[in-house]
C-alpha cells in the first residue's frame, strides 16, 4: 500500500477532510481579507513607512518578513533553496493580484496542514471526536490565521514539517523506511529552513533505528548520504540557474546576519514571557502594539497582562502535551513528535536564537514545533481509558476551542484597528 492509498483508505474520513479544508480555507480568506483591502486602499500612505523594500505587503507584524516577494534573491544559509519556490510565486503574485494571491495560496496551505493533523490523529487511533476537536483547535489558532495572510516562508515550512511527520507515521505503520522518499523529505526540510534538518533527522532516527537490527542503522546512514548528495546537486543547480543568488554565496556573512546577530543568553528576568511568545500567543492572539515607529513593528504587547483564560488554555495545552509525552514515553511515535519541541527549547532557550530581538517577538518561530503540542495532546486524550474522565476532558476541550475562536476573531479585528490608528497617528505627527 503506497502512501496516498494509506492516507485515503477511509472514505468517511476523506469526506470530513474535504469539509475541513473548505471551511478553513474560507475562514482564512474571509478573516484576513480586510487586511488585504486596507493595504490596497492605503498603499501610498503605507509605502512611505514600509521597511520591506517596496513590496506590496507592507505590514510588519510579529517580526514576519514578506520574504516570498523577494523572489530569486531569497536564498540564504537559513533558507537555502527557498528561492526555487519564492521565485515563481513572486512572479505569479506580480501578475495575479499580489497580496490576494498569497492569501489564497497560503490559505490552501494552512487548510491542508490542518487536514494532515486530522489524518494523523485518525491513523494514530483517535476517534473522530478527538481528531476533529484537536484539528479544529489547531486550525483556528492565531498562527494558522496570521500565516495564511503574511507572505513569509513559515506556512510552507510548517506544511513540509507536518507532511514529513505524517509520512514517518506511514513508514512506521507499514514497517517500511524507503531510502529515497525519506532523503527527499530531508532535502525539503533543509531547503525551506536549514535548522529543520536537525529535528527531522532526530524524528527519522527514532522512527527507524532498532538496536536489535543493525540493518536499520545502515538504512538511516544511507538516507543521510543520499540527502547530502541531493543537497550538493541542488546547490550546483541553484548556482547554475541563479549565480550569486545561491545559498553558498556569502554564507558566512549570512550566518552572522541571520544567526549570531539574533542570539543572546537567556535571562529569566528579561525573557520569562518567552513561553507566551513561542507557545501560547500563537494559539490565542495577543494584544499587539507599535513598538518601533521606524520599522513600524507591531508585536505582542508585553506591558499588558494576559487574560486569565489565556493562561488557563495555554498552560492546559502544554500540560496535555506533557502528559501525552509521559504516557507514551516508550513509543517511537511520541519521540518522533517530541524531538521538535526539544529542539525548539534547545535552539531558542539554551542557544538563545531570537532572544537578541526579543522585543520584536518570537511568535513567528512556533511554526516549527507548535503542531507537536496539539498532536501529543490528541494522543494523550485518545489513550485515556476512563470514559467519564475522557468525556470531561472533551467538554473542557470544546470550551477551549470555542473560547480560542472567539478570542482570535475579536483580537484579529482589533489588530487591524490598532494598525489603522497607529498609522493615522504617525501621519498626524508628521504633519505637525
Short mmCIF file of C-alpha atoms in Angstrom, two decimals:
data_model
loop_
_atom_site.label_atom_id
_atom_site.label_comp_id
_atom_site.label_asym_id
_atom_site.label_seq_id
_atom_site.Cartn_x
_atom_site.Cartn_y
_atom_site.Cartn_z
CA UNK A 1 0.00 0.00 0.00
CA UNK A 2 1.54 3.31 -1.07
CA UNK A 3 1.34 6.50 0.97
CA UNK A 4 -1.67 8.00 -0.83
CA UNK A 5 -3.65 4.75 -0.61
CA UNK A 6 -2.80 4.51 3.09
CA UNK A 7 -3.89 8.10 3.70
CA UNK A 8 -7.19 7.93 1.80
CA UNK A 9 -8.37 4.43 2.62
CA UNK A 10 -11.24 5.61 4.88
CA UNK A 11 -13.89 7.34 2.73
CA UNK A 12 -15.73 8.86 5.70
CA UNK A 13 -12.51 10.47 6.90
CA UNK A 14 -11.92 11.79 3.38
CA UNK A 15 -15.33 13.46 3.31
CA UNK A 16 -14.67 15.08 6.68
CA UNK A 17 -11.24 16.21 5.48
CA UNK A 18 -12.80 17.88 2.43
CA UNK A 19 -15.32 19.71 4.63
CA UNK A 20 -12.49 20.72 6.97
CA UNK A 21 -10.48 22.08 4.07
CA UNK A 22 -13.33 24.10 2.56
CA UNK A 23 -14.45 25.64 5.86
CA UNK A 24 -10.95 26.60 6.99
CA UNK A 25 -9.91 27.90 3.58
CA UNK A 26 -12.95 30.21 3.51
CA UNK A 27 -12.37 31.20 7.14
CA UNK A 28 -8.74 32.21 6.50
CA UNK A 29 -9.65 34.20 3.40
CA UNK A 30 -12.62 35.99 4.97
CA UNK A 31 -10.95 36.91 8.26
CA UNK A 32 -7.78 38.18 6.56
CA UNK A 33 -9.36 39.94 3.60
CA UNK A 34 -9.86 43.26 5.49
CA UNK A 35 -6.06 43.49 5.97
CA UNK A 36 -5.53 42.97 2.23
CA UNK A 37 -8.16 45.59 1.39
CA UNK A 38 -6.62 48.03 3.87
CA UNK A 39 -3.18 47.68 2.28
CA UNK A 40 -4.63 48.12 -1.20
CA UNK A 41 -6.66 51.21 -0.29
CA UNK A 42 -3.80 52.84 1.63
CA UNK A 43 -0.84 51.73 -0.47
CA UNK A 44 0.63 55.21 -0.92
CA UNK A 45 0.43 56.01 2.80
CA UNK A 46 1.86 52.64 3.90
CA UNK A 47 4.64 52.66 1.31
CA UNK A 48 6.19 55.71 2.96
CA UNK A 49 6.66 53.76 6.20
CA UNK A 50 7.25 50.21 4.97
CA UNK A 51 10.61 48.60 5.87
CA UNK A 52 10.14 45.88 3.22
CA UNK A 53 11.97 47.18 0.14
CA UNK A 54 8.87 48.31 -1.71
CA UNK A 55 6.99 45.00 -1.82
CA UNK A 56 3.16 45.16 -1.80
CA UNK A 57 2.82 43.59 1.66
CA UNK A 58 3.66 46.50 3.97
CA UNK A 59 2.53 45.45 7.47
CA UNK A 60 5.31 44.48 9.86
CA UNK A 61 3.61 42.10 12.31
CA UNK A 62 5.24 39.74 14.81
CA UNK A 63 8.60 40.24 13.06
CA UNK A 64 7.45 38.29 9.99
CA UNK A 65 9.16 39.29 6.75
CA UNK A 66 7.21 39.12 3.44
CA UNK A 67 10.15 37.15 2.04
CA UNK A 68 8.13 35.29 -0.59
CA UNK A 69 8.07 38.58 -2.51
CA UNK A 70 11.87 38.66 -2.64
CA UNK A 71 11.86 36.14 -5.47
CA UNK A 72 15.05 34.56 -6.73
CA UNK A 73 17.22 36.58 -4.35
CA UNK A 74 15.66 34.95 -1.32
CA UNK A 75 18.25 32.22 -0.69
CA UNK A 76 20.44 32.24 2.43
CA UNK A 77 22.07 29.76 4.77
CA UNK A 78 18.88 29.90 6.86
CA UNK A 79 16.59 29.24 3.87
CA UNK A 80 18.94 27.54 1.38
CA UNK A 81 16.64 26.62 -1.51
CA UNK A 82 13.55 28.69 -0.77
CA UNK A 83 14.11 30.75 -3.93
CA UNK A 84 13.09 27.72 -6.01
CA UNK A 85 9.64 28.40 -4.54
CA UNK A 86 9.66 32.15 -3.88
CA UNK A 87 10.89 32.95 -7.38
CA UNK A 88 7.88 31.51 -9.24
CA UNK A 89 5.41 32.63 -6.56
CA UNK A 90 6.70 36.20 -6.56
CA UNK A 91 6.40 36.28 -10.36
CA UNK A 92 2.85 34.92 -10.25
CA UNK A 93 1.87 37.33 -7.47
CA UNK A 94 3.11 40.29 -9.52
CA UNK A 95 0.74 39.23 -12.33
CA UNK A 96 -2.11 37.81 -10.22
CA UNK A 97 -3.50 40.21 -7.61
CA UNK A 98 -0.42 40.46 -5.35
CA UNK A 99 -1.35 40.06 -1.68
CA UNK A 100 -4.65 38.42 -2.53
CA UNK A 101 -2.76 35.76 -4.49
CA UNK A 102 -0.64 34.90 -1.46
CA UNK A 103 -3.68 34.93 0.81
CA UNK A 104 -5.38 32.32 -1.38
CA UNK A 105 -2.26 30.15 -1.78
CA UNK A 106 -1.38 30.22 1.91
CA UNK A 107 -4.98 29.66 3.00
CA UNK A 108 -4.83 26.49 0.92
CA UNK A 109 -1.50 25.54 2.51
CA UNK A 110 -2.70 26.12 6.09
CA UNK A 111 -6.03 24.36 5.49
CA UNK A 112 -4.11 21.36 4.15
CA UNK A 113 -1.87 21.42 7.24
CA UNK A 114 -4.98 21.15 9.42
CA UNK A 115 -6.29 18.30 7.28
CA UNK A 116 -2.98 16.47 7.82
CA UNK A 117 -3.31 16.93 11.59
CA UNK A 118 -6.75 15.31 11.32
CA UNK A 119 -5.45 12.40 9.24
CA UNK A 120 -2.50 11.87 11.58
CA UNK A 121 -4.73 11.54 14.62
CA UNK A 122 -7.16 9.23 12.84
CA UNK A 123 -4.30 6.98 11.70
CA UNK A 124 -2.93 7.13 15.23
CA UNK A 125 -6.10 5.63 16.69
CA UNK A 126 -8.04 8.72 17.71
CA UNK A 127 -11.80 8.61 17.27
CA UNK A 128 -13.47 11.27 15.14
CA UNK A 129 -14.40 13.48 18.08
CA UNK A 130 -10.82 13.80 19.30
CA UNK A 131 -9.37 14.20 15.81
CA UNK A 132 -11.92 16.83 14.81
CA UNK A 133 -11.55 18.86 18.01
CA UNK A 134 -7.74 18.84 18.01
CA UNK A 135 -7.56 19.65 14.30
CA UNK A 136 -10.10 22.45 14.75
CA UNK A 137 -8.15 23.79 17.74
CA UNK A 138 -5.00 23.86 15.61
CA UNK A 139 -6.85 25.30 12.62
CA UNK A 140 -8.29 28.29 14.47
CA UNK A 141 -5.03 29.05 16.25
CA UNK A 142 -3.66 32.55 15.90
CA UNK A 143 -0.64 31.29 13.99
CA UNK A 144 -2.76 29.48 11.41
CA UNK A 145 -4.78 32.65 10.83
CA UNK A 146 -1.95 35.16 10.51
CA UNK A 147 0.38 32.97 8.44
CA UNK A 148 -2.41 32.44 5.92
CA UNK A 149 -2.02 36.14 5.11
CA UNK A 150 1.63 37.13 5.62
CA UNK A 151 3.76 36.05 2.61
CA UNK A 152 6.66 34.66 4.61
CA UNK A 153 8.15 31.16 4.33
CA UNK A 154 6.65 29.90 7.61
CA UNK A 155 3.34 28.41 6.35
CA UNK A 156 5.27 26.47 3.70
CA UNK A 157 7.81 25.31 6.28
CA UNK A 158 5.08 24.19 8.66
CA UNK A 159 3.36 22.30 5.85
CA UNK A 160 6.60 20.46 5.00
CA UNK A 161 7.20 19.54 8.63
CA UNK A 162 3.68 18.20 9.21
CA UNK A 163 3.75 16.30 5.91
CA UNK A 164 7.09 14.78 6.94
CA UNK A 165 5.68 13.64 10.28
CA UNK A 166 2.65 12.18 8.51
CA UNK A 167 4.91 10.25 6.12
CA UNK A 168 7.03 8.99 9.01
CA UNK A 169 3.84 7.71 10.62
CA UNK A 170 3.02 5.85 7.39
CA UNK A 171 6.53 4.34 7.31
CA UNK A 172 6.18 3.25 10.92
CA UNK A 173 2.78 1.66 10.41
CA UNK A 174 3.84 -0.12 7.22
CA UNK A 175 7.20 -1.13 8.72
CA UNK A 176 8.87 0.33 5.63
CA UNK A 177 11.52 3.02 5.60
CA UNK A 178 12.34 3.65 1.97
CA UNK A 179 15.61 5.49 1.45
CA UNK A 180 14.80 7.88 -1.40
CA UNK A 181 11.46 9.27 -0.10
CA UNK A 182 12.98 9.97 3.31
CA UNK A 183 16.06 11.56 1.73
CA UNK A 184 13.79 13.81 -0.36
CA UNK A 185 11.86 14.80 2.76
CA UNK A 186 15.17 15.62 4.46
CA UNK A 187 16.07 17.80 1.48
CA UNK A 188 12.70 19.61 1.62
CA UNK A 189 13.09 20.31 5.33
CA UNK A 190 16.60 21.63 4.81
CA UNK A 191 15.60 23.58 1.70
CA UNK A 192 12.92 25.64 3.47
CA UNK A 193 14.80 26.20 6.76
CA UNK A 194 18.24 24.69 7.26
CA UNK A 195 17.88 24.16 11.02
CA UNK A 196 14.83 21.95 10.43
CA UNK A 197 17.12 19.18 9.24
CA UNK A 198 18.07 18.64 12.90
CA UNK A 199 14.62 17.74 14.32
CA UNK A 200 13.74 15.84 11.14
CA UNK A 201 16.91 13.77 11.46
CA UNK A 202 16.03 13.14 15.10
CA UNK A 203 12.48 12.13 14.18
CA UNK A 204 13.84 9.87 11.44
CA UNK A 205 16.28 8.30 13.91
CA UNK A 206 13.54 7.44 16.40
CA UNK A 207 11.33 6.22 13.57
CA UNK A 208 13.90 3.85 12.06
CA UNK A 209 16.55 2.72 14.49
CA UNK A 210 16.10 -0.65 16.13
CA UNK A 211 19.01 -1.62 18.38
CA UNK A 212 18.30 -5.27 17.68
CA UNK A 213 18.56 -4.80 13.92
CA UNK A 214 21.80 -3.40 12.50
CA UNK A 215 20.19 -3.00 9.08
CA UNK A 216 18.16 -0.08 10.40
CA UNK A 217 21.36 1.85 11.17
CA UNK A 218 22.64 1.20 7.64
CA UNK A 219 19.35 2.45 6.21
CA UNK A 220 19.49 5.55 8.38
CA UNK A 221 23.04 6.31 7.20
CA UNK A 222 22.03 5.64 3.59
CA UNK A 223 19.21 8.18 3.86
CA UNK A 224 21.61 10.82 5.19
CA UNK A 225 24.15 10.11 2.46
CA UNK A 226 21.53 10.42 -0.29
CA UNK A 227 20.34 13.62 1.38
CA UNK A 228 23.88 15.07 1.24
CA UNK A 229 24.15 14.14 -2.44
CA UNK A 230 20.80 15.82 -3.15
CA UNK A 231 21.96 18.99 -1.34
CA UNK A 232 25.13 19.04 -3.46
CA UNK A 233 23.16 18.53 -6.68
CA UNK A 234 20.62 21.25 -5.89
CA UNK A 235 23.38 23.61 -4.76
CA UNK A 236 25.09 23.22 -8.13
CA UNK A 237 21.76 23.62 -9.91
CA UNK A 238 20.97 26.73 -7.89
CA UNK A 239 24.35 28.25 -8.69
CA UNK A 240 23.97 27.38 -12.37
CA UNK A 241 20.49 28.95 -12.55
CA UNK A 242 20.83 31.90 -10.19
CA UNK A 243 24.57 32.53 -9.86
CA UNK A 244 25.34 34.72 -6.85
CA UNK A 245 21.74 34.30 -5.65
CA UNK A 246 22.58 30.90 -4.18
CA UNK A 247 22.81 29.92 -0.54
CA UNK A 248 26.52 29.13 -0.83
CA UNK A 249 27.30 32.74 -1.79
CA UNK A 250 28.32 34.79 1.26
CA UNK A 251 27.15 32.03 3.58
CA UNK A 252 29.47 33.17 6.39
CA UNK A 253 28.05 36.70 6.20
CA UNK A 254 24.51 35.30 6.13
CA UNK A 255 25.24 33.11 9.13
CA UNK A 256 26.38 36.17 11.04
CA UNK A 257 23.47 38.36 9.92
CA UNK A 258 20.70 35.78 10.32
CA UNK A 259 22.17 33.63 13.09
CA UNK A 260 24.62 35.15 15.52
CA UNK A 261 23.05 38.62 15.49
CA UNK A 262 19.74 37.11 16.58
CA UNK A 263 21.20 35.16 19.52
CA UNK A 264 21.55 36.19 23.16
CA UNK A 265 21.90 34.46 26.52
CA UNK A 266 18.61 33.57 28.18
CA UNK A 267 17.74 35.59 31.27
CA UNK A 268 14.67 34.56 33.23
CA UNK A 269 14.18 38.12 34.48
CA UNK A 270 14.15 39.53 30.94
CA UNK A 271 12.76 36.62 28.93
CA UNK A 272 10.32 34.81 31.21
CA UNK A 273 7.44 35.57 28.84
CA UNK A 274 9.13 33.52 26.14
CA UNK A 275 6.66 30.69 26.81
CA UNK A 276 3.84 33.03 25.84
CA UNK A 277 5.58 34.19 22.68
CA UNK A 278 6.57 30.71 21.48
CA UNK A 279 3.57 28.61 22.54
CA UNK A 280 0.59 30.46 23.99
CA UNK A 281 0.27 33.58 21.81
CA UNK A 282 0.48 31.53 18.60
CA UNK A 283 -2.64 29.76 19.86
CA UNK A 284 -4.55 32.70 21.33
CA UNK A 285 -3.94 36.00 19.54
CA UNK A 286 -2.43 38.56 21.96
CA UNK A 287 -2.93 42.30 22.11
CA UNK A 288 -0.48 43.96 19.76
CA UNK A 289 1.21 47.34 19.95
CA UNK A 290 3.51 49.53 17.88
CA UNK A 291 6.97 49.47 19.48
CA UNK A 292 9.20 50.86 16.75
CA UNK A 293 7.83 53.64 14.53
CA UNK A 294 10.97 53.44 12.39
CA UNK A 295 10.29 49.83 11.42
CA UNK A 296 6.56 50.21 12.08
CA UNK A 297 6.82 46.98 14.10
CA UNK A 298 3.57 45.63 15.55
CA UNK A 299 4.27 42.95 18.14
CA UNK A 300 2.86 41.35 21.27
CA UNK A 301 2.13 44.00 23.89
CA UNK A 302 4.21 42.65 26.77
CA UNK A 303 3.17 45.54 29.02
CA UNK A 304 -0.41 44.29 29.21
CA UNK A 305 -1.38 41.32 31.39
CA UNK A 306 -2.73 38.27 29.64
CA UNK A 307 -6.41 37.47 30.31
CA UNK A 308 -6.90 34.64 32.81
CA UNK A 309 -8.50 32.38 30.17
CA UNK A 310 -5.37 32.69 28.02
CA UNK A 311 -3.27 31.38 30.90
CA UNK A 312 -5.71 28.53 31.53
CA UNK A 313 -6.00 27.41 27.91
CA UNK A 314 -2.33 27.93 27.05
CA UNK A 315 -0.87 26.10 30.01
CA UNK A 316 -3.56 23.39 29.77
CA UNK A 317 -2.37 22.68 26.22
CA UNK A 318 1.23 22.47 27.42
CA UNK A 319 0.12 20.17 30.27
CA UNK A 320 -1.82 17.88 27.92
CA UNK A 321 1.19 17.64 25.60
CA UNK A 322 3.43 16.89 28.59
CA UNK A 323 1.08 14.16 29.76
CA UNK A 324 0.99 12.79 26.23
CA UNK A 325 4.78 12.60 26.23
CA UNK A 326 4.91 10.90 29.63
CA UNK A 327 2.16 8.42 28.79
CA UNK A 328 3.79 7.43 25.52
CA UNK A 329 7.41 7.84 26.51
CA UNK A 330 8.27 4.27 25.46
CA UNK A 331 6.82 4.62 21.96
CA UNK A 332 8.57 5.67 18.76
CA UNK A 333 5.64 7.90 17.86
CA UNK A 334 6.00 10.04 20.98
CA UNK A 335 9.70 10.67 20.48
CA UNK A 336 9.17 11.39 16.78
CA UNK A 337 6.89 14.27 17.81
CA UNK A 338 8.67 15.40 20.97
CA UNK A 339 12.00 15.92 19.21
CA UNK A 340 10.56 19.03 17.53
CA UNK A 341 9.70 20.59 20.90
CA UNK A 342 13.01 19.61 22.47
CA UNK A 343 15.00 21.09 19.59
CA UNK A 344 12.99 24.32 19.79
CA UNK A 345 13.80 24.53 23.52
CA UNK A 346 17.48 23.98 22.78
CA UNK A 347 17.58 26.48 19.90
CA UNK A 348 15.58 29.33 21.44
CA UNK A 349 16.25 28.93 25.17
CA UNK A 350 19.64 27.25 25.57
CA UNK A 351 21.31 28.75 22.48
CA UNK A 352 19.11 31.85 22.67
CA UNK A 353 18.31 32.18 18.98
CA UNK A 354 15.84 35.06 18.63
CA UNK A 355 16.41 36.44 22.12
CA UNK A 356 18.57 39.31 20.83
CA UNK A 357 15.44 40.64 19.14
CA UNK A 358 13.12 39.54 21.95
CA UNK A 359 11.10 42.76 21.96
CA UNK A 360 10.28 42.22 18.28
CA UNK A 361 8.63 38.89 19.17
CA UNK A 362 9.39 35.17 18.89
CA UNK A 363 5.84 34.35 17.78
CA UNK A 364 6.94 33.56 14.22
CA UNK A 365 9.18 30.62 15.20
CA UNK A 366 6.36 28.47 16.59
CA UNK A 367 5.51 27.06 13.17
CA UNK A 368 8.46 24.71 13.59
CA UNK A 369 7.01 22.89 16.58
CA UNK A 370 3.54 24.12 17.60
CA UNK A 371 1.83 21.23 15.80
CA UNK A 372 3.60 18.75 18.10
CA UNK A 373 1.81 20.18 21.17
CA UNK A 374 -1.54 19.50 19.51
CA UNK A 375 -0.63 16.00 18.34
CA UNK A 376 0.79 14.97 21.71
CA UNK A 377 -2.32 16.38 23.39
CA UNK A 378 -4.51 14.43 21.00
CA UNK A 379 -2.54 11.26 21.66
CA UNK A 380 -2.99 11.69 25.42
CA UNK A 381 -6.75 12.20 25.19
CA UNK A 382 -7.02 9.19 22.87
CA UNK A 383 -5.27 6.98 25.42
CA UNK A 384 -7.50 7.94 28.35
CA UNK A 385 -9.24 4.74 29.40
CA UNK A 386 -11.82 6.07 31.86
CA UNK A 387 -14.89 7.13 29.89
CA UNK A 388 -16.16 9.63 32.46
CA UNK A 389 -12.79 11.39 32.67
CA UNK A 390 -12.40 11.34 28.90
CA UNK A 391 -15.84 12.89 28.40
CA UNK A 392 -14.97 15.60 30.91
CA UNK A 393 -11.72 16.36 29.10
CA UNK A 394 -13.59 16.50 25.79
CA UNK A 395 -16.12 19.00 27.16
CA UNK A 396 -13.30 21.16 28.52
CA UNK A 397 -11.53 20.93 25.17
CA UNK A 398 -14.69 22.03 23.37
CA UNK A 399 -14.85 25.05 25.67
CA UNK A 400 -11.19 25.81 24.92
CA UNK A 401 -11.82 25.64 21.17
CA UNK A 402 -14.86 27.92 21.37
CA UNK A 403 -13.06 30.44 23.61
CA UNK A 404 -10.00 30.42 21.36
CA UNK A 405 -12.16 31.01 18.29
CA UNK A 406 -13.96 33.99 19.87
CA UNK A 407 -10.70 35.44 21.22
CA UNK A 408 -8.91 35.14 17.89
CA UNK A 409 -11.70 36.63 15.82
CA UNK A 410 -12.03 39.61 18.18
CA UNK A 411 -8.28 40.15 18.58
CA UNK A 412 -7.72 39.80 14.83
CA UNK A 413 -10.23 42.57 14.21
CA UNK A 414 -8.69 44.69 16.96
CA UNK A 415 -5.23 44.17 15.47
CA UNK A 416 -6.30 45.80 12.22
CA UNK A 417 -7.99 48.62 14.10
CA UNK A 418 -4.80 49.15 16.12
CA UNK A 419 -2.73 49.24 12.94
CA UNK A 420 -5.06 51.77 11.29
CA UNK A 421 -4.98 54.03 14.36
CA UNK A 422 -1.19 53.82 14.65
CA UNK A 423 -0.62 54.81 11.03
CA UNK A 424 -3.12 57.64 11.36
CA UNK A 425 -1.31 58.96 14.44
CA UNK A 426 2.07 58.76 12.71
CA UNK A 427 0.75 60.78 9.78
CA UNK A 428 -0.68 63.42 12.13
CA UNK A 429 2.69 63.73 13.90
CA UNK A 430 4.44 64.01 10.54
CA UNK A 431 2.16 66.89 9.54
CA UNK A 432 2.91 68.72 12.80
#
